[in-house]
Amino acid sequence: MAQQPPHRSANPTRRAHAARASVTMSDVARLAGVSPITVSRVLNHPERVSPGVRERVHGAIGKTGYVPNLLAGGLRSSKSRLIAAIVPTIESPAFLQVVQGLTHKLDEAGYQLMLGQSGYTQSREDALVQAIVGRRPDGIVLTGILHSDACRKLLQASGIPVVETWDLTPTPIDMAIGFSHEKVGAAVCEYFHRNGRRRPVLITGGDDRALRRAQGFMEAAQRLGLRHDALAGVPLRQLETPTSLQTGREGFAELWRRYPDLDAVFCSSDQAALGVLTEAQAQGIAVPERVAVVGLGDLPFAASLHPALTTVRIDGYAMGCQAAQYLLDRLAGRPAVAGAVDIGFSIIQRQSG
Amino acid sequence: MAQQPPHRSANPTRRAHAARASVTMSDVARLAGVSPITVSRVLNHPERVSPGVRERVHGAIGKTGYVPNLLAGGLRSSKSRLIAAIVPTIESPAFLQVVQGLTHKLDEAGYQLMLGQSGYTQSREDALVQAIVGRRPDGIVLTGILHSDACRKLLQASGIPVVETWDLTPTPIDMAIGFSHEKVGAAVCEYFHRNGRRRPVLITGGDDRALRRAQGFMEAAQRLGLRHDALAGVPLRQLETPTSLQTGREGFAELWRRYPDLDAVFCSSDQAALGVLTEAQAQGIAVPERVAVVGLGDLPFAASLHPALTTVRIDGYAMGCQAAQYLLDRLAGRPAVAGAVDIGFSIIQRQSG
DNA sequence: ATGAAAGCGCTAACAG
DNA sequence: CTGTTAGCGCTTTCAT
């Protein structure tokens, strides 16, 4: 299928990087017959400049193709109009929703988002934070509350507003918005119990938050006396993070083999739950009659599945919007939140369980 | 579920934004008993500094918690170690793979990626490009080859290396890597024909590239004499972009109602194909016996579906890696590609069609 | 191997 | 409303 390009680049100029022909504010000023600072004002405080001059300057900008150097401006004003966010991975739609919320809200306010992926490891997060702080963003959004000491110190010393997301903590670096993962686990376990399920199993990712949900589930199970006949606890299959359709499918196949009496599955993501649904369908196991399946996230596809997926709704988009808002409030000098804010969750009952 | 924070922030300092207590290179230099330029050299060209001094400087950096200001460095050196990319949306896993490829490759080389989402509209892309060029990145990655004139001019004038992805063109802005969407459409149509399918339909997104695939498909259909009894062409259901499980499911339900004799569906994404599979299962329509289903992208879940999804494999990750490599080559002064490079595609035959 | 001087492009602070 | 002066923090260039 490979095909060679029919023509070469139509671009005639020899492209040395960062061609030093770059137009500066002074060039524009000269052409408009004003001083550079006036050009700056036209761009940043147009109301402080007379309409006539404003127009002349805009004309000059158009003619020269001037694009302000935000590095220079940022250096001088210590305002970069840049917000940085670190997520474990954007391959997980759950984090993606937060990113979308952030993007949307920040974009409205004229800020840009710079995204980093930590891949769930602390060393990588540390490196990212260092690189990010070096660019002096106006704010930073973090995922989770587990950060190295060095990272916390660095962030606090930088004086940059920080929002931690996806979790709650009595000791945030600065601000925080999230929910209790233990409570999610407990709530789903109680939900199963209410619906008459007595032998649940867990399919979970191996990251900190997923494991705390599992823990909350187990504790509730113990309290409610749910257990497999041969087992003191709830069978748990821990998978790589992030969990996928594939891992969910395999995980369920394995659990079903070992515990053929299981009657409910709580998955740590909707993707894994889709995997369970797929495997159940392939094996002819009736959902929800024989096995109840509950996911986590309420991703867009959850409602469209067959059977439609019962899941724990986490409003990632709202979390992203909120996080952005906290940052924007702080930057605008408005009173911002203190401590951690609980965004909550809810169980969306559909057909699968 | 809401819960108030039990404590307030543990952070004792009053956080005025960008606390001007920021440690600079001079502070480090003073503490280490050297001049600022020596600190700079320890950071950027350690081999040009004697080991003793190097160690002293590192010590001072550790003690002060100094984080170099990349804005200042970038301003002076015109090297930002920043690459910007614009994709229509990161909600589409296909683009996400490109982003992952870029991230991976750039990260290795010590570059950071700044991501923008154009939402498939040109005006939004123009605004993004403007904001991006303002930050003077060392390179820019674009999705597609359809850009406004203003955008092309701006980019060319900026002298920043540019790679366009996902498509081929004889007149790239600078460099390009992609594949022929027309050929994808034609190839799938021929594939259906070889397998004895005679009444195919299309479920497609409304973006430029998807429509060109549809066009390639239709032309091939005409050549091969494929048509519905009552129809001159191939029935096409155009959906919002990006297509989702939900839209795919509805689209298929609609087509099935109107053309009950259809025997093959080509979807413009694997998500839409999953929607078709879901609807077929819900209605008890046998796949592939009654209807063949082919997706696009070969996303990770495609192979794990039941039935496993036949799809057009586009190696987005490789495309991202390549794009990054072209940029890095150019930045390192190595001879870089000229014109557009075809990354090709292939049809992965599985169970669904 | 190390340092001094100069200035990247812009905007804060202060005039006028 | 407009301009002058100074300098953000760093690295280039040229000395030593």
XYZ file of C-alpha atoms (C1' of nucleotides) in Angstrom:
738
model
C 0.000 0.000 0.000
C 2.991 2.338 0.330
C 3.249 5.100 -2.189
C 5.959 7.595 -2.805
C 5.153 11.286 -2.649
C 4.416 12.609 -6.109
C 5.913 16.042 -5.522
C 8.329 17.585 -3.127
C 7.502 20.408 -0.789
C 6.129 23.475 -2.495
C 7.670 25.596 0.193
C 10.370 27.671 -1.445
C 12.119 29.194 1.559
C 15.045 27.366 3.036
C 13.871 26.735 6.560
C 16.564 27.386 9.083
C 14.924 26.890 12.444
C 13.507 29.956 14.133
C 14.276 32.181 11.191
C 15.594 35.328 12.782
C 13.458 37.377 10.474
C 10.896 37.354 13.302
C 8.803 40.500 13.455
C 8.940 42.254 16.813
C 6.806 44.789 18.536
C 9.259 47.518 17.598
C 8.813 46.733 13.929
C 5.091 47.150 14.281
C 5.551 50.319 16.316
C 7.826 51.853 13.718
C 5.401 51.085 10.917
C 2.489 52.527 12.884
C 4.493 55.564 13.951
C 4.080 54.945 17.671
C 6.219 53.632 20.491
C 6.425 49.931 21.285
C 4.567 50.286 24.554
C 1.578 51.625 22.661
C 1.507 48.484 20.576
C 1.640 46.514 23.783
C -1.294 48.453 25.112
C -3.342 47.957 21.971
C -2.893 44.253 22.516
C -3.382 44.073 26.270
C -5.423 47.117 27.251
C -7.083 48.403 24.100
C -9.372 50.650 26.121
C -6.420 52.773 27.177
C -5.580 53.708 23.615
C -7.388 56.135 21.341
C -9.400 54.513 18.567
C -7.366 56.118 15.811
C -4.047 54.836 17.059
C -5.588 51.497 17.794
C -6.617 51.147 14.202
C -3.227 52.215 12.851
C -1.536 49.671 15.065
C -3.877 46.900 14.034
C -3.163 47.784 10.443
C 0.556 47.497 11.042
C 0.088 44.178 12.800
C -1.851 42.863 9.846
C 0.706 44.088 7.323
C 3.690 42.643 9.149
C 2.078 39.416 10.293
C 3.268 40.153 13.798
C 2.683 37.466 16.422
C 3.481 38.612 19.971
C 6.197 36.641 21.709
C 4.442 35.254 24.749
C 7.720 34.070 26.218
C 8.996 37.600 26.444
C 5.725 38.933 27.731
C 5.486 36.188 30.276
C 8.992 36.740 31.482
C 8.336 40.371 32.123
C 4.860 40.142 33.561
C 5.124 36.746 35.299
C 1.862 35.821 33.669
C 2.030 33.015 31.164
C -1.670 32.379 30.577
C -0.697 28.744 30.708
C -2.136 26.075 32.983
C -0.439 22.705 33.245
C -2.157 19.428 34.085
C -0.754 16.017 34.859
C -2.868 12.906 34.398
C -1.750 9.284 34.683
C -2.707 8.682 31.061
C -5.062 10.153 28.513
C -5.815 6.662 27.260
C -8.253 6.337 30.087
C -11.451 8.128 29.064
C -12.108 8.988 32.677
C -9.111 11.311 32.848
C -9.872 12.515 29.393
C -13.157 13.937 30.590
C -11.350 15.966 33.203
C -9.017 17.233 30.530
C -11.999 18.249 28.416
C -13.527 20.127 31.309
C -10.282 21.922 31.943
C -9.744 22.722 28.293
C -13.240 24.089 27.911
C -13.172 26.304 30.967
C -9.646 27.566 30.462
C -10.175 28.216 26.820
C -13.110 30.463 27.650
C -10.851 32.457 29.916
C -8.085 32.709 27.340
C -5.760 30.228 28.974
C -3.990 27.339 27.332
C -3.549 23.896 28.769
C -0.294 22.005 28.744
C -0.733 18.306 29.354
C 1.631 15.795 30.895
C 1.246 12.054 31.424
C 2.811 10.512 34.476
C 1.997 6.902 33.625
C 1.022 6.256 37.257
C 4.629 6.509 38.513
C 5.903 8.986 41.014
C 9.349 9.457 39.515
C 7.814 10.390 36.213
C 5.486 12.791 37.967
C 8.417 14.408 39.702
C 10.230 14.922 36.430
C 7.116 16.365 34.850
C 6.471 18.736 37.706
C 10.024 19.996 37.434
C 9.684 20.595 33.694
C 6.328 22.248 34.222
C 7.381 24.560 37.026
C 10.288 25.584 34.809
C 7.796 27.047 32.382
C 6.184 29.093 35.111
C 2.554 28.277 34.384
C -0.101 30.294 36.164
C -1.584 27.166 37.678
C -1.151 23.412 37.950
C -3.696 20.588 38.071
C -2.606 17.273 39.500
C -4.277 13.872 39.540
C -4.480 12.221 42.915
C -3.059 13.179 46.253
C -0.072 10.866 46.401
C 2.996 12.896 45.566
C 6.589 12.620 46.595
C 7.847 14.890 49.316
C 10.159 16.604 46.873
C 7.217 17.254 44.593
C 5.112 18.795 47.339
C 7.962 20.996 48.473
C 8.764 22.129 44.986
C 5.167 23.010 44.317
C 4.672 24.850 47.575
C 7.888 26.798 47.117
C 6.962 27.760 43.578
C 3.960 29.681 44.810
C 1.966 28.454 41.829
C -1.677 27.666 42.595
C -2.289 23.914 42.565
C -5.447 21.815 42.399
C -5.348 18.126 43.169
C -8.163 16.095 41.617
C -9.813 12.673 41.847
C -9.407 12.341 45.560
C -9.964 13.900 48.944
C -7.371 14.697 51.573
C -7.202 16.663 54.790
C -3.786 17.986 53.722
C -3.903 19.238 50.157
C -0.886 20.951 48.648
C -3.177 23.878 47.994
C -6.676 23.142 46.695
C -8.364 19.811 45.946
C -11.508 18.382 44.377
C -12.487 14.725 44.273
C -14.467 12.034 46.006
C -14.047 9.182 48.438
C -12.964 6.003 46.709
C -13.638 3.933 49.826
C -17.230 5.151 49.826
C -17.666 4.206 46.181
C -16.604 0.646 46.945
C -18.874 0.431 49.955
C -21.817 1.917 48.064
C -21.576 -0.608 45.247
C -21.296 -3.468 47.692
C -24.374 -2.297 49.508
C -26.141 -1.889 46.193
C -25.402 -5.492 45.289
C -26.619 -6.610 48.692
C -29.859 -4.697 48.379
C -30.462 -6.403 45.050
C -30.048 -9.829 46.555
C -26.554 -10.533 45.271
C -24.549 -12.540 47.754
C -21.354 -13.675 46.031
C -19.738 -10.670 44.374
C -16.263 -10.468 42.865
C -14.006 -7.561 42.003
C -12.109 -6.776 38.855
C -9.822 -3.878 39.536
C -6.857 -1.944 38.256
C -3.730 -1.877 40.372
C -3.507 1.853 41.002
C -3.936 3.384 44.390
C -7.418 4.725 43.876
C -8.821 1.510 42.418
C -7.373 -0.456 45.290
C -8.968 1.839 47.817
C -12.314 1.317 46.140
C -11.715 -2.417 46.393
C -10.891 -2.029 50.040
C -14.080 -0.097 50.704
C -15.993 -2.838 48.922
C -14.374 -5.599 50.955
C -15.014 -3.907 54.246
C -18.660 -3.468 53.366
C -18.834 -7.100 52.260
C -17.502 -8.222 55.594
C -19.959 -6.021 57.415
C -22.827 -7.441 55.346
C -21.642 -11.014 55.631
C -21.167 -11.463 51.867
C -18.762 -14.198 51.008
C -18.173 -17.118 48.721
C -18.840 -20.453 50.348
C -15.198 -21.426 50.417
C -13.806 -17.951 50.960
C -13.426 -15.561 53.858
C -13.380 -12.523 51.573
C -14.342 -11.296 48.134
C -12.377 -12.779 45.242
C -10.414 -10.054 43.547
C -8.688 -10.045 40.242
C -6.138 -7.263 39.988
C -5.243 -6.149 36.511
C -2.818 -3.794 34.929
C -3.760 -0.152 34.999
C -5.493 1.253 33.076
C -7.910 -1.618 32.661
C -9.150 -2.313 29.153
C -11.866 -4.314 27.446
C -9.284 -7.020 26.896
C -8.108 -7.259 30.506
C -11.691 -7.129 31.758
C -12.656 -9.934 29.471
C -9.771 -12.140 30.531
C -10.231 -11.267 34.165
C -13.845 -12.306 34.115
C -13.116 -15.538 32.267
C -10.597 -16.417 34.958
C -12.911 -15.551 37.846
C -15.815 -17.411 36.297
C -13.673 -20.515 36.020
C -12.571 -20.321 39.634
C -15.841 -19.159 41.181
C -18.725 -20.486 39.082
C -21.143 -19.429 41.817
C -20.336 -15.723 41.545
C -23.370 -13.537 40.944
C -22.026 -9.987 40.695
C -18.964 -8.170 39.339
C -17.774 -4.689 40.173
C -15.247 -3.436 37.641
C -12.890 -0.531 38.201
C -13.749 0.973 34.829
C -16.509 0.925 32.232
C -14.061 -0.469 29.689
C -13.373 -3.476 31.889
C -17.125 -3.860 32.409
C -17.610 -3.893 28.650
C -15.040 -6.676 28.568
C -17.038 -8.621 31.134
C -20.220 -8.112 29.107
C -18.414 -9.290 25.994
C -17.075 -12.440 27.636
C -20.439 -13.171 29.216
C -22.100 -12.872 25.838
C -19.456 -15.063 24.205
C -20.004 -17.733 26.869
C -23.753 -17.355 26.920
C -23.876 -16.174 30.521
C -27.020 -14.132 31.079
C -26.562 -10.563 32.312
C -28.064 -9.515 34.655
C -30.031 -12.690 35.411
C -27.039 -14.849 36.199
C -24.440 -12.152 36.884
C -24.816 -8.466 37.678
C -22.190 -6.181 36.189
C -21.357 -2.697 37.443
C -18.744 -0.404 35.941
C -17.183 2.867 36.969
C -17.149 6.195 35.190
C -20.407 6.325 33.256
C -18.568 6.923 30.019
C -20.639 7.947 27.014
C -20.938 4.402 25.678
C -22.226 2.908 28.944
C -25.856 3.801 28.282
C -25.727 2.492 24.709
C -24.514 -0.990 25.483
C -26.717 -4.051 25.338
C -27.558 -4.616 28.104
C -27.103 -0.991 29.124
C -24.410 -0.752 31.768
C -25.122 -0.027 35.397
C -22.243 2.074 36.592
C -20.921 4.540 39.119
C -21.185 7.987 37.679
C -18.145 10.191 38.230
C -18.569 13.563 36.625
C -15.035 14.021 35.339
C -16.026 16.881 33.110
C -17.492 18.801 36.028
C -14.413 18.017 38.089
C -12.243 19.502 35.349
C -14.431 22.599 35.092
C -14.352 23.084 38.836
C -10.612 22.661 39.061
C -10.182 25.248 36.327
C -12.565 27.573 38.102
C -10.637 27.362 41.365
C -7.490 28.284 39.537
C -9.117 31.134 37.658
C -10.632 32.490 40.857
C -7.267 32.498 42.531
C -5.611 34.141 39.550
C -8.245 36.829 39.433
C -7.651 37.524 43.094
C -11.095 36.272 43.984
C -11.460 34.290 47.177
C -10.834 30.672 46.189
C -11.756 27.438 47.890
C -9.814 26.223 50.859
C -9.137 22.563 51.446
C -10.681 19.632 49.646
C -14.082 19.729 47.931
C -16.150 16.575 47.563
C -17.738 16.243 44.142
C -19.474 12.998 45.072
C -20.689 10.153 42.867
C -23.865 8.257 42.155
C -24.855 4.788 41.059
C -26.684 4.823 37.749
C -28.932 1.813 37.583
C -29.432 0.393 34.114
C -29.962 -3.145 32.849
C -26.710 -4.921 33.595
C -27.032 -5.101 37.330
C -22.471 12.422 49.258
C -21.050 15.895 49.743
C -18.700 16.302 52.631
C -16.967 19.332 53.973
C -13.196 19.340 54.306
C -12.180 18.491 57.836
C -9.074 20.675 57.744
C -7.969 23.646 55.745
C -4.872 23.739 53.603
C -1.736 22.732 55.432
C 0.165 25.256 53.400
C 1.231 28.015 55.753
C 2.481 30.644 53.295
C 0.046 33.204 52.011
C -0.053 32.399 48.331
C 0.123 35.530 46.287
C 0.434 34.351 42.721
C 3.944 33.911 41.383
C 5.481 34.703 44.731
C 8.373 36.938 43.865
C 10.539 34.944 46.225
C 11.509 32.899 43.174
C 15.075 31.637 43.301
C 17.152 32.741 40.330
C 20.356 31.558 38.802
C 22.211 34.423 40.486
C 21.094 33.198 43.898
C 22.499 29.781 43.157
C 25.697 31.304 41.769
C 26.221 33.420 44.851
C 25.747 30.459 47.152
C 28.146 28.345 45.104
C 30.671 31.136 44.828
C 30.668 31.232 41.031
C 29.230 33.468 38.358
C 25.730 32.907 36.982
C 27.039 31.758 33.631
C 28.808 28.899 35.298
C 25.548 27.709 36.765
C 24.054 27.907 33.312
C 26.858 25.790 31.982
C 26.498 23.190 34.704
C 22.897 22.818 33.593
C 23.353 22.923 29.835
C 26.941 21.854 29.138
C 28.212 20.070 32.220
C 31.225 18.750 30.355
C 32.607 22.266 30.049
C 32.808 22.708 33.801
C 35.316 21.194 36.196
C 33.924 18.390 38.355
C 34.568 20.269 41.593
C 32.626 23.338 40.583
C 29.939 21.175 39.108
C 29.387 19.508 42.421
C 29.331 22.772 44.361
C 26.753 24.164 41.980
C 24.582 21.092 42.224
C 24.748 21.381 45.951
C 23.596 24.976 45.823
C 20.763 24.037 43.459
C 19.636 21.371 45.884
C 19.766 23.703 48.871
C 17.888 26.519 47.220
C 15.347 24.415 45.346
C 16.208 26.306 42.211
C 14.133 25.547 39.119
C 15.486 27.174 35.934
C 13.120 29.588 34.265
C 12.620 28.112 30.827
C 10.816 31.210 29.634
C 13.915 33.286 30.145
C 16.195 30.679 28.654
C 13.913 30.229 25.693
C 13.686 33.927 25.081
C 17.426 34.259 24.903
C 18.256 31.091 23.010
C 15.153 30.829 20.815
C 14.906 27.215 21.816
C 11.878 26.286 23.855
C 12.137 22.485 23.847
C 8.424 22.613 23.267
C 6.511 20.993 20.433
C 2.881 21.867 19.837
C 0.276 19.613 18.271
C -3.258 20.288 17.141
C -5.764 17.470 16.817
C -9.489 17.761 16.103
C -10.272 16.108 19.428
C -8.588 13.774 21.852
C -11.902 12.042 22.436
C -11.246 10.083 19.302
C -8.861 7.249 20.185
C -7.417 7.403 16.696
C -5.923 10.855 17.299
C -5.012 9.837 20.775
C -2.672 7.220 19.415
C -0.849 9.840 17.409
C -0.553 11.938 20.526
C 0.896 8.968 22.388
C 3.454 8.401 19.660
C 4.430 12.045 19.736
C 4.618 12.143 23.507
C 6.757 9.048 23.658
C 9.258 10.117 21.045
C 9.503 13.716 22.184
C 9.818 12.757 25.792
C 12.812 10.601 24.965
C 14.427 13.589 23.343
C 13.670 15.875 26.266
C 10.901 17.811 24.566
C 7.481 18.582 25.939
C 4.243 18.441 24.035
C 1.612 21.119 24.139
C -1.747 19.953 22.900
C -4.559 21.879 21.294
C -7.990 20.746 20.127
C -9.477 22.377 17.080
C -12.841 20.628 17.235
C -12.763 20.144 13.444
C -13.275 23.848 12.714
C -10.901 26.054 10.831
C -11.504 29.208 12.806
C -10.660 27.416 16.006
C -7.545 26.032 14.395
C -6.495 29.499 13.311
C -6.862 30.831 16.824
C -4.896 27.917 18.217
C -2.104 28.317 15.720
C -1.834 31.963 16.636
C -1.629 31.174 20.342
C 0.859 28.419 19.674
C 3.160 30.421 17.439
C 3.153 33.085 20.119
C 4.841 30.647 22.439
C 7.581 30.005 19.904
C 7.611 26.215 20.015
C 10.436 24.421 18.261
C 8.008 22.517 16.073
C 4.321 22.106 15.249
C 2.272 19.049 14.361
C -1.005 19.556 12.554
C -3.857 17.169 11.779
C -4.957 17.137 8.175
C -3.990 19.259 5.235
C -6.919 21.621 5.121
C -5.844 24.885 6.649
C -6.884 28.450 6.054
C -4.679 30.620 3.917
C -3.924 32.831 6.883
C -2.847 29.796 8.841
C -0.509 28.560 6.132
C 1.032 32.000 5.730
C 1.494 32.468 9.434
C 3.154 29.115 9.782
C 5.446 29.585 6.822
C 6.449 33.047 7.992
C 7.173 31.795 11.484
C 9.944 29.564 10.211
C 8.861 26.890 12.673
C 9.119 23.330 11.331
C 5.665 21.876 10.675
C 4.441 18.336 10.098
C 0.957 17.711 8.756
C -0.478 14.295 9.612
C -3.325 11.947 8.614
C -3.267 12.875 4.989
C -1.208 13.223 1.848
C -0.773 16.307 -0.262
C 1.489 17.452 -3.049
C 1.734 20.859 -1.390
C 2.529 20.474 2.301
C 3.231 23.518 4.416
C 6.539 21.895 5.241
C 6.540 18.145 5.954
C 3.696 15.637 5.948
C 2.900 12.042 6.833
C -0.358 10.236 6.241
C -2.231 8.000 3.858
C -4.763 8.150 1.068
C -8.305 8.176 2.388
C -9.720 7.553 -1.081
C -7.665 4.388 -1.341
C -8.920 3.169 2.026
C -12.502 3.500 0.831
C -11.767 1.748 -2.430
C -9.847 -1.052 -0.720
C -12.679 -1.845 1.663
C -15.207 -1.833 -1.154
C -13.071 -4.248 -3.145
C -12.673 -6.366 -0.044
C -16.440 -6.632 0.358
C -16.763 -7.497 -3.298
C -14.155 -10.250 -3.107
C -16.064 -11.739 -0.204
C -19.271 -11.872 -2.173
C -20.981 -8.884 -0.569
C -23.091 -7.011 -3.079
C -25.184 -4.492 -1.168
C -22.909 -2.529 1.141
C -23.771 0.612 3.081
C -21.651 3.308 4.684
C -21.773 4.803 8.139
C -19.484 7.778 8.210
C -18.513 10.848 10.136
C -18.966 14.208 8.485
C -15.376 15.368 8.499
C -13.363 15.869 5.370
C -11.267 12.733 5.661
C -14.187 10.416 6.394
C -16.080 11.825 3.439
C -13.151 11.227 1.137
C -13.039 7.623 2.275
C -16.742 7.388 1.526
C -16.122 8.850 -1.900
C -13.378 6.342 -2.641
C -15.767 3.613 -1.575
C -18.566 4.844 -3.803
C -16.369 5.159 -6.846
C -15.136 1.619 -6.384
C -18.728 0.445 -5.892
C -19.717 2.000 -9.162
C -16.752 0.402 -10.913
C -17.670 -2.973 -9.476
C -21.353 -2.612 -10.169
C -22.369 -2.848 -6.510
C -25.719 -1.295 -5.799
C -28.950 -1.743 -3.989
C -31.784 -2.826 -6.210
C -33.589 0.468 -5.982
C -30.531 2.648 -5.810
C -27.923 4.040 -8.164
C -25.335 4.334 -5.396
C -24.381 3.143 -1.966
C -26.657 4.208 0.879
C -24.765 6.449 3.223
C -25.608 7.563 6.696
C -23.604 10.615 7.691
C -23.187 11.149 11.391
C -21.734 13.774 13.612
C -17.969 13.695 14.010
C -16.431 12.048 15.902
C -18.651 9.017 15.550
C -19.444 7.083 18.705
C -20.914 3.755 19.723
C -24.201 5.538 20.151
C -24.281 7.184 16.737
C -23.102 3.979 15.080
C -25.853 2.040 16.737
C -28.554 4.482 15.714
C -27.120 4.833 12.248
C -27.245 1.107 11.654
C -30.752 0.780 13.047
C -31.883 3.430 10.598
C -30.113 1.881 7.599
C -31.377 -1.589 8.458
C -34.911 -0.277 8.509
C -34.543 1.409 5.140
C -32.437 -1.222 3.394
C -33.257 -4.630 4.872
C -31.310 -6.295 2.065
C -27.962 -4.696 3.037
C -25.199 -7.227 3.563
C -22.147 -5.163 4.557
C -21.347 -2.020 6.568
C -18.182 0.062 6.453
C -17.918 2.357 9.452
C -15.655 5.375 9.673
C -14.421 4.347 13.119
C -14.101 1.268 15.298
C -16.369 2.893 17.861
C -19.159 3.221 15.316
C -18.519 -0.395 14.276
C -18.915 -1.471 17.890
C -22.226 0.352 17.846
C -23.282 -1.613 14.767
C -22.254 -4.857 16.435
C -24.226 -3.897 19.523
C -27.367 -3.066 17.572
C -27.048 -6.216 15.491
C -26.775 -8.281 18.633
C -29.733 -6.512 20.214
C -31.833 -7.205 17.104
C -30.535 -10.721 16.645
C -28.909 -9.995 13.287
C -26.080 -12.448 12.672
C -22.618 -11.001 12.098
C -20.925 -11.826 9.782
C -23.411 -14.321 8.273
C -26.140 -11.813 7.549
C -24.110 -8.602 7.642
C -20.366 -7.981 7.394
C -19.014 -5.173 9.558
C -15.725 -3.369 8.989
C -14.355 -0.586 11.156
C -11.473 1.836 10.884
C -8.504 2.326 13.155
C -7.815 -1.085 14.664
C -8.104 0.304 18.156
C -6.984 -1.935 20.999
C -10.474 -3.249 21.705
C -11.175 -4.301 18.109
C -9.491 -7.686 18.450
C -11.229 -8.436 21.751
C -14.774 -7.962 20.574
C -17.194 -10.775 19.946
C -17.167 -11.276 17.057
C -13.675 -9.850 16.687
C -13.797 -6.774 14.487
C -12.471 -6.715 10.957
C -11.031 -3.268 10.469
C -8.676 -1.026 8.564
C -5.472 -0.725 10.493
C -4.051 2.791 10.702
C -0.912 2.894 12.767
C -1.511 6.173 14.544
C 1.190 5.536 17.070
C 3.769 5.052 14.330
C 2.510 8.155 12.586
C 3.037 10.146 15.783
C 6.526 8.725 16.251
C 7.444 9.518 12.671
C 6.113 13.039 12.853
C 8.151 13.618 15.987
C 11.207 12.156 14.329
C 10.929 14.480 11.346
C 10.780 17.423 13.686
C 13.700 16.206 15.779
C 15.778 15.581 12.668
C 15.147 19.078 11.465
C 15.939 20.570 14.848
C 19.171 18.629 15.060
C 20.152 19.953 11.661
C 19.925 16.496 10.139
C 18.508 16.215 6.649
C 14.769 15.820 7.122
C 12.103 14.446 4.833
C 10.823 16.476 1.966
C 7.215 16.374 0.883
C 4.554 13.951 2.009
C 5.298 10.446 3.264
C 2.739 7.664 2.860
C 2.398 5.514 5.954
C -0.149 3.242 4.297
C -2.863 1.084 5.840
C -3.996 -2.526 5.809
C -7.208 -4.439 6.204
C -7.127 -6.726 9.239
C -9.479 -9.602 8.626
C -11.146 -10.974 11.733
C -14.570 -12.475 12.343
C -16.996 -9.635 11.748
C -16.641 -9.442 7.984
C 37.810 26.387 32.507
C 35.599 30.626 33.994
C 33.787 35.369 33.739
C 31.900 40.203 31.974
C 29.012 42.468 29.123
C 25.130 42.665 26.339
C 20.533 41.906 25.039
C 16.476 38.311 23.625
C 11.187 40.924 23.292
C 8.303 42.470 26.102
C 5.707 45.229 29.947
C 5.690 47.600 34.896
C 6.375 51.891 36.697
C 6.622 56.192 36.321
C 6.577 60.504 33.811
C 4.510 64.034 30.737
C -3.628 59.157 26.163
C 1.298 58.355 25.060
C 6.257 57.823 25.831
C 10.814 56.878 28.491
C 13.381 54.044 31.263
C 14.540 49.926 33.178
C 14.858 45.124 33.738
C 12.310 40.132 33.919
C 16.219 35.631 34.021
C 18.692 33.701 31.131
C 22.380 32.594 27.387
C 25.290 34.374 23.525
C 29.633 36.335 22.444
C 33.807 37.547 23.461
C 37.449 37.878 26.639
C 40.800 35.995 30.063
